[in-house]
Amino acid sequence: MGSAIRLQGLVRSYNGTRAVDGVDLEVLSGSILGLLGPNGAGKTTIVRVLSTLITPDAGTAEVGGFDVVRDAARVREIIGLTGQYASVDEKLTGRENLLLIARLLGLGRGGARRRADELLGQFHLLDAANRPVQTYSGGMRRRLDLAASLVGNPAILFLDEPTTGLDPRARRDLWSLVGELREQGTTVLLTTQYLDEADALADRIVVLDRGRIIAEGTSAELKERVGGRSLFVVVADTARLDDAAGAIAPIVGEHPQARDNTLSVAVTSSAVVPTVLRALDQAGIEVVELGLRTASLDDVFLALTGHAAEVTSETAEEGA
Ligand SMILES: Nc1ncnc2c1ncn2[C@@H]1O[C@H](COP(=O)(O)OP(=O)(O)O)[C@@H](O)[C@H]1O
Ligand SMILES: [Mg+2]
């Protein structure tokens, strides 16, 4: 397996500030690399360099063996890009958007129609195919955006925060579509702020913070570096999440992180479990699940950076 993407010493500044500050990166053909980092870490800047939208200040970037500066046109032929913000035309229907792209890529009328229908089916958009995109939910838009980036069967795909702003169900849908791409052998560079997303999808994870790589490895390797265990509590009523965190913090000596209806926090001993359960019981908080697991990527990020990743999943406009 060769490398599909290779970055060496990449530096890119905006107005004298280094957004990317010396990044080396390699993605093997057919694998999924998760580029994980909080807002402002430099993820989009790296994607923009790799997709030839901006040029590096220093260092080199190769995609499919082509230099992104010298061979930019060749690079564009083999990549697909799905950005953080949907790039499809709101006024056109889903089918029209895909047909337009297919025609721009040089497919004939029949070929374009076949490819569009194939993708609409694969992305569960056939029912909505003839409706203008402005009537689509957030999850449907994102699926169409991903479909649009795949019209030309790219060997290498950049997914820049593909699920930011989606509700949990739409996220899962997109995750399974990315899983299918892996099976087809597509190389994927996926950026995310969501540790569970990197955990679920990526073969290897690179953790980026303030323009620099602070850790890399498989999810298991990263978790091993932190060691220890993490206590997790799933509460029945999300409205009581803060109360639950307040009850747990004095026992474990740290404020738990919250996501959806789950709290988690690193612990050094299993002895805290009964105490935590009792405290939640006394506070009248109903617990759905409570237990210990090996450290999560959230714990890893906190340990590596000294600050928590932005884990608040923005709730979606799905159905809105
Ligand atoms: N067009 C731009 N002009 C000025 N600063 C920018 C621009 N794009 C990004 N930046 C800055 O570069 C840094 C990295 O941004 P970005 O690559 O978008 O991070 P991420 O995608 O990880 O959130 C941030 O500090 C951001 O404010
Ligand atoms: Mg970004």
Coordinates of N, CA and C and ligand atoms in Angstrom, one line a residue, residues 39 43-44 84 160-161 191, ligand 2:
N39 N -12.0 23.6 17.2 CA -12.1 24.8 16.3 C -10.8 25.6 16.3
K43 N -7.4 22.4 10.8 CA -7.9 21.3 10.0 C -8.3 21.8 8.6
T44 N -9.2 22.8 8.5 CA -9.7 23.2 7.2 C -8.5 23.8 6.3
Q84 N -17.4 21.9 5.2 CA -18.1 22.0 6.4 C -19.5 22.6 6.1
D160 N -14.5 17.4 5.4 CA -14.2 18.4 6.4 C -15.4 18.6 7.3
E161 N -15.2 18.1 8.5 CA -16.3 18.1 9.5 C -17.7 17.7 8.9
T191 N -11.8 15.3 8.7 CA -11.6 16.1 9.9 C -12.8 16.1 10.8
Ligands
MG2 MG -12.7 23.9 9.8

